[in-house]
Tab-separated table of C-alpha atoms in Angstrom:
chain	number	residue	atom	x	y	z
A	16	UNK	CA	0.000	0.000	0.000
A	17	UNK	CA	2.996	2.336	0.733
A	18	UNK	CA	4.022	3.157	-2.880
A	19	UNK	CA	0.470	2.777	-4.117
A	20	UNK	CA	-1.324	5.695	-5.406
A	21	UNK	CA	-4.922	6.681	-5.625
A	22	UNK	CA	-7.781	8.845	-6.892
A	23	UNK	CA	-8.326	11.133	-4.279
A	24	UNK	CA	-10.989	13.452	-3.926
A	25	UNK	CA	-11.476	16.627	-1.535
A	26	UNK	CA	-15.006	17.715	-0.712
A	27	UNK	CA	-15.839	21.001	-0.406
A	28	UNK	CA	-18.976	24.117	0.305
A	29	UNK	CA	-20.138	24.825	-2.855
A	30	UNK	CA	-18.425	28.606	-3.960
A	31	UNK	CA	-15.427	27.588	-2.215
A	32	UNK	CA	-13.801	24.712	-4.228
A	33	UNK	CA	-12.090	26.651	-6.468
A	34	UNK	CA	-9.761	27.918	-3.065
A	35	UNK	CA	-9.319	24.069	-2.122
A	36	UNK	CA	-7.760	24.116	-5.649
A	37	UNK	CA	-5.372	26.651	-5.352
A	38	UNK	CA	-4.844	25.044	-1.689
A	39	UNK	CA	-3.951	21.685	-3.394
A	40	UNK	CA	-1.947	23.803	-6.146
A	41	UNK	CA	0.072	25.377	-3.604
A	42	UNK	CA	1.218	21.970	-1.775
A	43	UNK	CA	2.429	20.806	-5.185
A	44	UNK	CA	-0.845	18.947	-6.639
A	45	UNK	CA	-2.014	19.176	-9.905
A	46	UNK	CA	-5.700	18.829	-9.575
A	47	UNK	CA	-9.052	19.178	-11.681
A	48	UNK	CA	-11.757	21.369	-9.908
A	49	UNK	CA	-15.510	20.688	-10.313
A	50	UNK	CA	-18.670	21.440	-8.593
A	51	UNK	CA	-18.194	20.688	-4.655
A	52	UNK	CA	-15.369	18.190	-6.126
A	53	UNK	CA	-11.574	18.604	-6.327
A	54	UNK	CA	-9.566	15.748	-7.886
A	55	UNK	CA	-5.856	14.971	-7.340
A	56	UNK	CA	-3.849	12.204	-7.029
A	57	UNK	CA	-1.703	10.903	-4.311
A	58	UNK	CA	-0.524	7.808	-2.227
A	59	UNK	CA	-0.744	7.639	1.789
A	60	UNK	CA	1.883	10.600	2.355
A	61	UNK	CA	-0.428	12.952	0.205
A	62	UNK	CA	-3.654	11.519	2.168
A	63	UNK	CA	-1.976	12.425	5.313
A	64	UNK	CA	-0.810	15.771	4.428
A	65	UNK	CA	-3.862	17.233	2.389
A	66	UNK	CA	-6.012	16.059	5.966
A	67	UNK	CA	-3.800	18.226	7.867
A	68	UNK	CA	-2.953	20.893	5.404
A	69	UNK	CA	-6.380	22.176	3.783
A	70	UNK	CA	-8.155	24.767	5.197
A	71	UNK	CA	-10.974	25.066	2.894
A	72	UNK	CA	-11.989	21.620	1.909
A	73	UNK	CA	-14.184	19.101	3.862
A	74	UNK	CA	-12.839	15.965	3.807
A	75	UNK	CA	-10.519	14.133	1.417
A	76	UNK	CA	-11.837	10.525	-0.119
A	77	UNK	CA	-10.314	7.567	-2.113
A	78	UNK	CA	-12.366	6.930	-5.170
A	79	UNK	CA	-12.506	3.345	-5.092
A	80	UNK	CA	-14.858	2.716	-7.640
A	81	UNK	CA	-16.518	4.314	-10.814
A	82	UNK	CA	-19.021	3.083	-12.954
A	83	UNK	CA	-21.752	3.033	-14.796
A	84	UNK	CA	-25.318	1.079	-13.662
A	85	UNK	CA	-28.867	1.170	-15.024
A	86	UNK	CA	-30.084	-1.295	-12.964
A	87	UNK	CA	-29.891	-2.696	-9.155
A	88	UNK	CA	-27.881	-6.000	-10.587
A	89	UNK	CA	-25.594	-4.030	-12.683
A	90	UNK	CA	-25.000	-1.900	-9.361
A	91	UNK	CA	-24.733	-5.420	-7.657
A	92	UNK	CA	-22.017	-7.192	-10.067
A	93	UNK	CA	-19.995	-3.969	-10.438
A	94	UNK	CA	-19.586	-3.077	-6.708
A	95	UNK	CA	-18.689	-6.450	-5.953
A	96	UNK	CA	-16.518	-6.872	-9.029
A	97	UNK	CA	-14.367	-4.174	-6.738
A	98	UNK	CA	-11.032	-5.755	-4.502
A	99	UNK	CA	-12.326	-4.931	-1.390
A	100	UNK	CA	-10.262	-7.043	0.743
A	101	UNK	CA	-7.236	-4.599	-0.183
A	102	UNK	CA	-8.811	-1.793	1.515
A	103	UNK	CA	-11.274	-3.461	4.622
A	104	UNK	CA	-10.189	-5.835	6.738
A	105	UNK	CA	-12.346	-9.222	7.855
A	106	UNK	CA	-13.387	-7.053	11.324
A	107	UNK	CA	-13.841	-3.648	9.422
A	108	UNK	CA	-16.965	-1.636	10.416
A	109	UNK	CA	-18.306	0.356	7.121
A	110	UNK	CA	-21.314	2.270	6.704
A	111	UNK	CA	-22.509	2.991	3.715
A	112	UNK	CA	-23.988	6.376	2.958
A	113	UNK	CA	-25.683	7.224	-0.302
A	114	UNK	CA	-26.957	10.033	-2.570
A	115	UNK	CA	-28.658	9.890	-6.427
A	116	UNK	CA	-29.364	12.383	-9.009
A	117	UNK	CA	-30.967	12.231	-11.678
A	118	UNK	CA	-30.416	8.604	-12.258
A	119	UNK	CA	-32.784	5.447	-13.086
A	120	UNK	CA	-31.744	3.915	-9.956
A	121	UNK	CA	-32.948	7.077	-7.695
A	122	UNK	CA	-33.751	4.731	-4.502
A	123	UNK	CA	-31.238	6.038	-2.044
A	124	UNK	CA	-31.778	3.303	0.359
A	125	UNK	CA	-32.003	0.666	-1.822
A	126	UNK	CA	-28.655	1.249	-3.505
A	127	UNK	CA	-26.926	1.692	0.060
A	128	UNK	CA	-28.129	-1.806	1.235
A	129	UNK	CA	-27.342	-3.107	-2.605
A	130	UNK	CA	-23.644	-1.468	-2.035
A	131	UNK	CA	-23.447	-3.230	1.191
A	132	UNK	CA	-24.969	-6.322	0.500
A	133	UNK	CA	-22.095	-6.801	-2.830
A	134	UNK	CA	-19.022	-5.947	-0.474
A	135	UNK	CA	-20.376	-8.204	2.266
A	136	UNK	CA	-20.540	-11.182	-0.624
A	137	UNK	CA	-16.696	-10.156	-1.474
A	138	UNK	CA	-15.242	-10.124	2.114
A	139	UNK	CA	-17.543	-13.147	2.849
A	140	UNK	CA	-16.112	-14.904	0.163
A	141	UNK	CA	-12.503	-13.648	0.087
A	142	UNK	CA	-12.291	-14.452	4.224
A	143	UNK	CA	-14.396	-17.693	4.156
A	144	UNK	CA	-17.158	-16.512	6.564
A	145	UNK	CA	-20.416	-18.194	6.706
A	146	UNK	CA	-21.467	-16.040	9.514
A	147	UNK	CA	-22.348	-12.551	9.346
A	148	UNK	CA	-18.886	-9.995	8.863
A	149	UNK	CA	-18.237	-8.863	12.963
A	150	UNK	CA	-17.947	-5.361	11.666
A	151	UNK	CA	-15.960	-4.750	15.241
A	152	UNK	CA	-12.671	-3.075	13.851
A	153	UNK	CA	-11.837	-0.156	12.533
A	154	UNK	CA	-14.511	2.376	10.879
A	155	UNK	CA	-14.119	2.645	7.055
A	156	UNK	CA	-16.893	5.372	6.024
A	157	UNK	CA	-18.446	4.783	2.622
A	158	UNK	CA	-20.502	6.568	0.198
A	159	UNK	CA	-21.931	5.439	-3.146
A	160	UNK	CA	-22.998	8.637	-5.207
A	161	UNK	CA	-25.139	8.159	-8.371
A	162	UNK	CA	-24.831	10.998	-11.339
A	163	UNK	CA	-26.900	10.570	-14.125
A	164	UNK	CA	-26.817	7.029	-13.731
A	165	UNK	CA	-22.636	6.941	-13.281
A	166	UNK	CA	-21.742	5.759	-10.145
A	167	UNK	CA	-18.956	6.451	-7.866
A	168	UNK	CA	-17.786	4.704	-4.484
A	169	UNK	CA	-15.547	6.367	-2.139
A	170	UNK	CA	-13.915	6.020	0.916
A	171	UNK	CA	-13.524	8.664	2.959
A	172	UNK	CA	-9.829	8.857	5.398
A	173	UNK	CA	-11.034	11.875	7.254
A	174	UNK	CA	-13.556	10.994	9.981
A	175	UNK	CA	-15.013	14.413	11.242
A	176	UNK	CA	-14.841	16.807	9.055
A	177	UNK	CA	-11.862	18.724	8.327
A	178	UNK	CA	-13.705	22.320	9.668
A	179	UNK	CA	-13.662	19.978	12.947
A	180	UNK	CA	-9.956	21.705	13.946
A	181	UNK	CA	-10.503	20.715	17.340
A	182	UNK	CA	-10.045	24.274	19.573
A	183	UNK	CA	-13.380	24.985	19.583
A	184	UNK	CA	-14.496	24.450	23.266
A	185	UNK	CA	-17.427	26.389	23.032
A	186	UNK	CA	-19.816	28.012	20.349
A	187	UNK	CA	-21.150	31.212	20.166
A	188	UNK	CA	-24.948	31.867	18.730
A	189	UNK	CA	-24.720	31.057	15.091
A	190	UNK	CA	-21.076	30.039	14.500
A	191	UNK	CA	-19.279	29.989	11.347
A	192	UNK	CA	-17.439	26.547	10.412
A	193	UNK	CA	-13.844	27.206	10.917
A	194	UNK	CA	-13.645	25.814	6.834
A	195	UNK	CA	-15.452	28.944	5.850
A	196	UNK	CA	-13.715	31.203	8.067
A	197	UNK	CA	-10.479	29.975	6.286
A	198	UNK	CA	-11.714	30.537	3.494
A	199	UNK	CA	-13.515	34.146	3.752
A	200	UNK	CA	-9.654	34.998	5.346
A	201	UNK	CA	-7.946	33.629	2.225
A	202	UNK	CA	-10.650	35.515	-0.094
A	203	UNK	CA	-8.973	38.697	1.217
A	204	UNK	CA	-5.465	40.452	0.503
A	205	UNK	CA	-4.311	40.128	3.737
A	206	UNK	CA	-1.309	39.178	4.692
A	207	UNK	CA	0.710	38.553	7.575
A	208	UNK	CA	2.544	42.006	7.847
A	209	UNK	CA	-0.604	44.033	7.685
A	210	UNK	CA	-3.511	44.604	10.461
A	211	UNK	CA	-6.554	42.445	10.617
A	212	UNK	CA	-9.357	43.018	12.349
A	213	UNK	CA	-12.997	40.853	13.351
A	214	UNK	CA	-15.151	43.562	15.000
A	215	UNK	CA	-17.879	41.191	15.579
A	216	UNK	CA	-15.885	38.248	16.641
A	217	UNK	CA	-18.345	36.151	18.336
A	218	UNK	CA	-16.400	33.001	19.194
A	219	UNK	CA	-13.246	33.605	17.449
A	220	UNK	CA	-13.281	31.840	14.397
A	221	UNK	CA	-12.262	34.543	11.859
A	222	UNK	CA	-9.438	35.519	13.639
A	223	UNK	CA	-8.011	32.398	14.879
A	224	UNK	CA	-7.923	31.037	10.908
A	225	UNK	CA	-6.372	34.039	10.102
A	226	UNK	CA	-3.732	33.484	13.034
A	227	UNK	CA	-3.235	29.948	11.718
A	228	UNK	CA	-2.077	31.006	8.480
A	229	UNK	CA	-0.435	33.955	9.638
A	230	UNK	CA	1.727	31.293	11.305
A	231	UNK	CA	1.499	28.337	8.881
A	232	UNK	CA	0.432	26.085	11.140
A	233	UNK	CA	-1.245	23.004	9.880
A	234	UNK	CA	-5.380	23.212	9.998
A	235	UNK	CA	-5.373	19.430	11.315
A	236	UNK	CA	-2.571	19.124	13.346
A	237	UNK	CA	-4.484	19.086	17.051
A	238	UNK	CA	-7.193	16.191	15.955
A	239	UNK	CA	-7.120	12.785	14.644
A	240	UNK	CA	-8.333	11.126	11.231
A	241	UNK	CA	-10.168	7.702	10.867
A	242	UNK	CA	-7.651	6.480	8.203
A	243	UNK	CA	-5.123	6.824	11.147
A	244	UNK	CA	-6.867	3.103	12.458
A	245	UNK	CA	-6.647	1.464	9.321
A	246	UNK	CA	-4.080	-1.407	9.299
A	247	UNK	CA	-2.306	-0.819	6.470
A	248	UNK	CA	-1.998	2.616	6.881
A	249	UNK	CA	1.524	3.060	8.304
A	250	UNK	CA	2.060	4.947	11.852
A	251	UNK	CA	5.208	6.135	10.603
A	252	UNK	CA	3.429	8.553	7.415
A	253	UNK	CA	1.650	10.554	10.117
A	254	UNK	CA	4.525	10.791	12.174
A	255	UNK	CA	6.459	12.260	9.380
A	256	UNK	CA	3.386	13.991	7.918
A	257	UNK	CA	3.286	15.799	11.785
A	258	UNK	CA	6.822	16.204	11.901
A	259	UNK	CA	7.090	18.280	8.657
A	260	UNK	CA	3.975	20.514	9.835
A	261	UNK	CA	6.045	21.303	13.186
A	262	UNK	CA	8.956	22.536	11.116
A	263	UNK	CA	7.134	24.391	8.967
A	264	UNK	CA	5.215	26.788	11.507
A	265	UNK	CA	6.292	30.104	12.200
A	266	UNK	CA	5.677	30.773	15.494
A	267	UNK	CA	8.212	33.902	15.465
A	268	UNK	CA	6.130	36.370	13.102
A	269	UNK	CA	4.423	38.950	14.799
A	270	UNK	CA	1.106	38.858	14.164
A	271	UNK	CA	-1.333	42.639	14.400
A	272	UNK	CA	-4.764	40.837	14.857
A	273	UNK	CA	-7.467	42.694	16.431
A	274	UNK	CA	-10.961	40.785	17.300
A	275	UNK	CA	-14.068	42.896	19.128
A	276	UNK	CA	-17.625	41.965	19.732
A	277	UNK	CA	-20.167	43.629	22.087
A	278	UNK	CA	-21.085	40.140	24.309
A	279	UNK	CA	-18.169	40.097	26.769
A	280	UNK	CA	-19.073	36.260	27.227
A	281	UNK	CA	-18.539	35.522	23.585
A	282	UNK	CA	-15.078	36.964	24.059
A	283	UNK	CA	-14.179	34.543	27.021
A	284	UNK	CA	-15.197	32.089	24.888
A	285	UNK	CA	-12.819	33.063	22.042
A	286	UNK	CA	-9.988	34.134	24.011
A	287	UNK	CA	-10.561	30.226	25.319
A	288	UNK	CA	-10.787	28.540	21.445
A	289	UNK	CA	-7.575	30.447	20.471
A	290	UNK	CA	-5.614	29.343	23.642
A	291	UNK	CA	-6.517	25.241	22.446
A	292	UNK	CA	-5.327	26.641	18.895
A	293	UNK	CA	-1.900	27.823	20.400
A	294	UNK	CA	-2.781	31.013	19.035
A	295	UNK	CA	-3.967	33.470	21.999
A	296	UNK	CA	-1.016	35.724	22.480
A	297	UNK	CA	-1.493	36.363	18.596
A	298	UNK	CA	-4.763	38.152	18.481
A	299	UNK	CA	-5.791	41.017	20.904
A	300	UNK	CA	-9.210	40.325	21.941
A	301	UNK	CA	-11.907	43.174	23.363
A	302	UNK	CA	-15.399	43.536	24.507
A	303	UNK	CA	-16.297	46.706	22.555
A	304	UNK	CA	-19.195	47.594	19.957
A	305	UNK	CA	-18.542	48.610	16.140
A	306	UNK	CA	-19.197	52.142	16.677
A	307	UNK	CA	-16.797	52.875	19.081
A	308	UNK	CA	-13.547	51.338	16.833
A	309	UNK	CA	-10.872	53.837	15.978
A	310	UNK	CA	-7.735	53.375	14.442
A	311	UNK	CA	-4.694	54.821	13.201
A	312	UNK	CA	-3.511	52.151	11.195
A	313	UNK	CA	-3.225	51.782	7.196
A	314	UNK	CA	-4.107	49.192	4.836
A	315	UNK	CA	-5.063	47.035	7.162
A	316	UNK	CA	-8.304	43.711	6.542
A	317	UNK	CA	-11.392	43.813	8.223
A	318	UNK	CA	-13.493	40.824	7.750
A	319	UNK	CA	-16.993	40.530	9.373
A	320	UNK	CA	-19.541	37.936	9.692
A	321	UNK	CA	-22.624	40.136	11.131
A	322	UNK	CA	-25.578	38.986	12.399
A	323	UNK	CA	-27.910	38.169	9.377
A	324	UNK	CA	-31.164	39.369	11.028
A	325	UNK	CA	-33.459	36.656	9.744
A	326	UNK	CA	-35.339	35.928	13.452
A	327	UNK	CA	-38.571	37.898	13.023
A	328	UNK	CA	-37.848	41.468	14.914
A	329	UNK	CA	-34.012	41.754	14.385
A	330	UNK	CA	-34.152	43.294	10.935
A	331	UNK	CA	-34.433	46.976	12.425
A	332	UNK	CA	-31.730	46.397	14.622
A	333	UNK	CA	-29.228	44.407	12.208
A	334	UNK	CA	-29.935	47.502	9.808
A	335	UNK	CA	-28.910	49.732	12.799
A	336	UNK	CA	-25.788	48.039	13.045
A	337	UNK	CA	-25.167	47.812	9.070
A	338	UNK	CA	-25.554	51.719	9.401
A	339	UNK	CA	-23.053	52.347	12.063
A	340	UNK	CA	-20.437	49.820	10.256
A	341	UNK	CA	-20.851	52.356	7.385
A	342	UNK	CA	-20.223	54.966	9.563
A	343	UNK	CA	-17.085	53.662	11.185
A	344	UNK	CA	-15.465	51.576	8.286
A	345	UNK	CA	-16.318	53.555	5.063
A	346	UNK	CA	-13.801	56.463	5.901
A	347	UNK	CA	-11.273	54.247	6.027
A	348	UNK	CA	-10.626	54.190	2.448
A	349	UNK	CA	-6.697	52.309	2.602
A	350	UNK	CA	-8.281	49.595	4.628
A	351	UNK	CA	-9.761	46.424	2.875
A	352	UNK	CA	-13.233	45.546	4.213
A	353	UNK	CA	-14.662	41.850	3.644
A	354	UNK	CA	-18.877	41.592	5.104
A	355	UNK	CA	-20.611	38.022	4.961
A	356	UNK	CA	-24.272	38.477	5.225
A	357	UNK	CA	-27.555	37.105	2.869
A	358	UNK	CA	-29.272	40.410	3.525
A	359	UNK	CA	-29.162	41.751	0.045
A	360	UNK	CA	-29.927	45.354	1.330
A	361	UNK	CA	-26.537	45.095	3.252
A	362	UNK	CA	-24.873	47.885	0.478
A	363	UNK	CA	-27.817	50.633	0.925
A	364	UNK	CA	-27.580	50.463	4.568
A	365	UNK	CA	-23.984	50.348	4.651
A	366	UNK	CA	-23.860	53.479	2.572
A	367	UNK	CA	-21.930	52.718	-0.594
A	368	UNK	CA	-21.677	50.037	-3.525
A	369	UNK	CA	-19.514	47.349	-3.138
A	370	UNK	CA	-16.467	46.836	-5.302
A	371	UNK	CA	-17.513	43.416	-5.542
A	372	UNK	CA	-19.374	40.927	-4.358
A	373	UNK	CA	-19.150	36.678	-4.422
A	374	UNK	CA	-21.553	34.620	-3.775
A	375	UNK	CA	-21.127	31.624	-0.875
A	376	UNK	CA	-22.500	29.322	0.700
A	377	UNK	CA	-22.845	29.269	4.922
A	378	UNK	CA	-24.237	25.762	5.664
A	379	UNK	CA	-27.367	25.756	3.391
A	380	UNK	CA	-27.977	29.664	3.552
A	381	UNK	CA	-26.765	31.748	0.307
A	382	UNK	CA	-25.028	34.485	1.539
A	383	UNK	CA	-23.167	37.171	-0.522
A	384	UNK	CA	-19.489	38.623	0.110
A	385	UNK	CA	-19.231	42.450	-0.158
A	386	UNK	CA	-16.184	43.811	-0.714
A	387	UNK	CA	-14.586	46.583	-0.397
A	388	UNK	CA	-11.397	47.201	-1.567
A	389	UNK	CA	-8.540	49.865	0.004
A	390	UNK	CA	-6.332	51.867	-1.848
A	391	UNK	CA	-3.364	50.887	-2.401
A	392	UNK	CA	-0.061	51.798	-0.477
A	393	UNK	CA	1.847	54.045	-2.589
A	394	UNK	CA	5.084	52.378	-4.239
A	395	UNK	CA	8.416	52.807	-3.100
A	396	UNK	CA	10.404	53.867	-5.479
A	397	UNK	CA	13.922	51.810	-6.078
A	398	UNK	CA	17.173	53.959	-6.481
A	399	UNK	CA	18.197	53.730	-9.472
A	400	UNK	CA	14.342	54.638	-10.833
């Protein structure tokens, strides 16, 4: 298995797999991006370090099998066609989850249990069991997806999913997955020399990504991944997979990242999920409301996830508060300003036209991204210019 190389797939929000792309680019992939879908290729090393590396994605999945079925026996003889006994052991526990789309066989449940049924005839046969498969062992998730009547089995080495960083000890009201928050940071020019600021931090999120890349410290590297159970996956590829993500941090850098919000419990709570993140003394964290921020500094980020307003009653209010963030960040015209929210009156409130906007997806709620870009700083001119 060592040397052996596979289809891999990472999952992602839709509007946000083209950044799992340029993620995968960056570590040295090439890779094809489709809807929800990246594909790369890779053998255990690459499993290992795309779990712990990506920000963006969801979870990263072998494609075992594709193929194309019209009917439940085709579906039958195909999946069990498949050398399951090189991936699953004779104890291995695996679920099998299932979606279909526009295909003849549309029966979710019936081509789960199908799925199941042909693997269980394999590893029945292959291990000589009469008996029903113990299913005691290790967990091997599974999902069969139909497309327009192609099918496609895969096995997925991640477990939780990959927003699942592990620091979050507590939740504020309507938290962002930390996946997003990666991703709304990375949609930004920020980088790590300039000021970033959250001025409605609830539990953290925002500004603990952008601390974590600001560092280059590995998404995954507090948690642990299902594939890390599976007995032919070596100890020693994690081990050097963790090793390398060590080396690479940068816990020197000196990091300007400013988080507010106006519930002084939500900031105990944050100040708390960037401690287990190892990233506390990296982000300066105050109770304060948006219309009392002031700053001197230039072309710095501000990135805010405000409160949508979609409870019956809070649309005055949320409108209140999209007024005063006009009032406060609009005159800073070399600062960068990033606003998630799916009220589409967000730019007449705020007072002025966004420079753009991108549409995204948080959970199942379309949301837009305004943006508004800073100038930028003036050049420095070279010498001999």
């Amino acid at each position: 298995m060592n040397s052996k190389k596979f289809k891999l797939v990472a999952t992602a929000a839709s509007g946000i797999e083209a950044l799992v792309g340029k993620e995968l680019r960056q570590l040295g992939y090439d890779c094809e991006v489709e809807n929800g879908k990246v594909y790369f290729e890779g053998g255990l090393e690459d499993i290992a370090r795309t779990n712990l590396w990506l920000r963006t994605a969801d979870r990263i999945k072998i494609v075992v099998a594709e193929f194309e079925a019209f009917t439940f026996d085709e579906l039958f003889e195909k999946t069990k066609a498949v050398a399951w006994e090189d991936l699953i052991p004779m104890d291995g526990e695996f679920p099998v989850a299932g979606k279909s789309i526009k295909s003849k066989l549309y029966s979710v449940s019936d081509c789960q249990a199908i799925v199941k049924k042909a693997i269980v005839n394999r590893l029945s046969d292959v291990y000589h069991r009469t008996t029903r498969l113990p299913e005691s062992g290790a967990l091997f998730p599974l999902e069969v997806a139909l497309l327009k009547d192609k099918v496609t089995i895969t096995l997925d080495t991640t477990g939780s999913s990959l927003f699942k960083r592990g620091y979050r000890t507590e939740k504020g009201g309507a938290p962002l997955k930390e996946n997003m928050a990666a991703a709304l940071v990375m949609l930004t020019t920020w980088r790590k020399d300039k000021p970033f600021l959250d001025p409605m931090c609830g539990s953290g999120t925002i500004a603990i990504e952008a601390a974590l890349i600001g560092h280059n410290m590995a998404p995954g590297f507090n948690r642990s991944f299902v594939c890390e159970e599976w007995d032919w996956f070596d100890k020693e590829v994690w081990d050097s997979a963790r090793e390398q993500a060590e080396k690479e941090a940068d816990y020197d850098v000196e990091l300007d990242i400013q988080a507010s919000d106006i519930d002084g419990k939500l900031i105990e709570i944050a100040k708390r999920n960037a401690a287990e993140a190892g990233v506390l003394d990296s982000i300066t964290f105050k109770q304060m409301q948006v219309a009392d921020f002031t700053t001197e500094k230039e072309y710095g980020v501000m990135v805010a996830n405000p409160p949508y307003g979609q409870r019956l009653g809070e649309e005055e209010e949320v409108r209140q508060l999209y007024r005063e963030m006009g009032k406060v960040f609009r005159p800073l015209d070399t600062w960068s300003k990033y606003i998630l929210t799916s009220d589409l009156t967000f730019e007449k409130e705020y007072g002025e036209k966004a420079t753009k906007k991108r549409k995204l997806y948080n959970g199942a709620l379309r949301t837009d991204l305004f943006q508004y870009w800073g100038k930028r700083p003036p050049r420095v001119k070279k010498e001999n210019e």
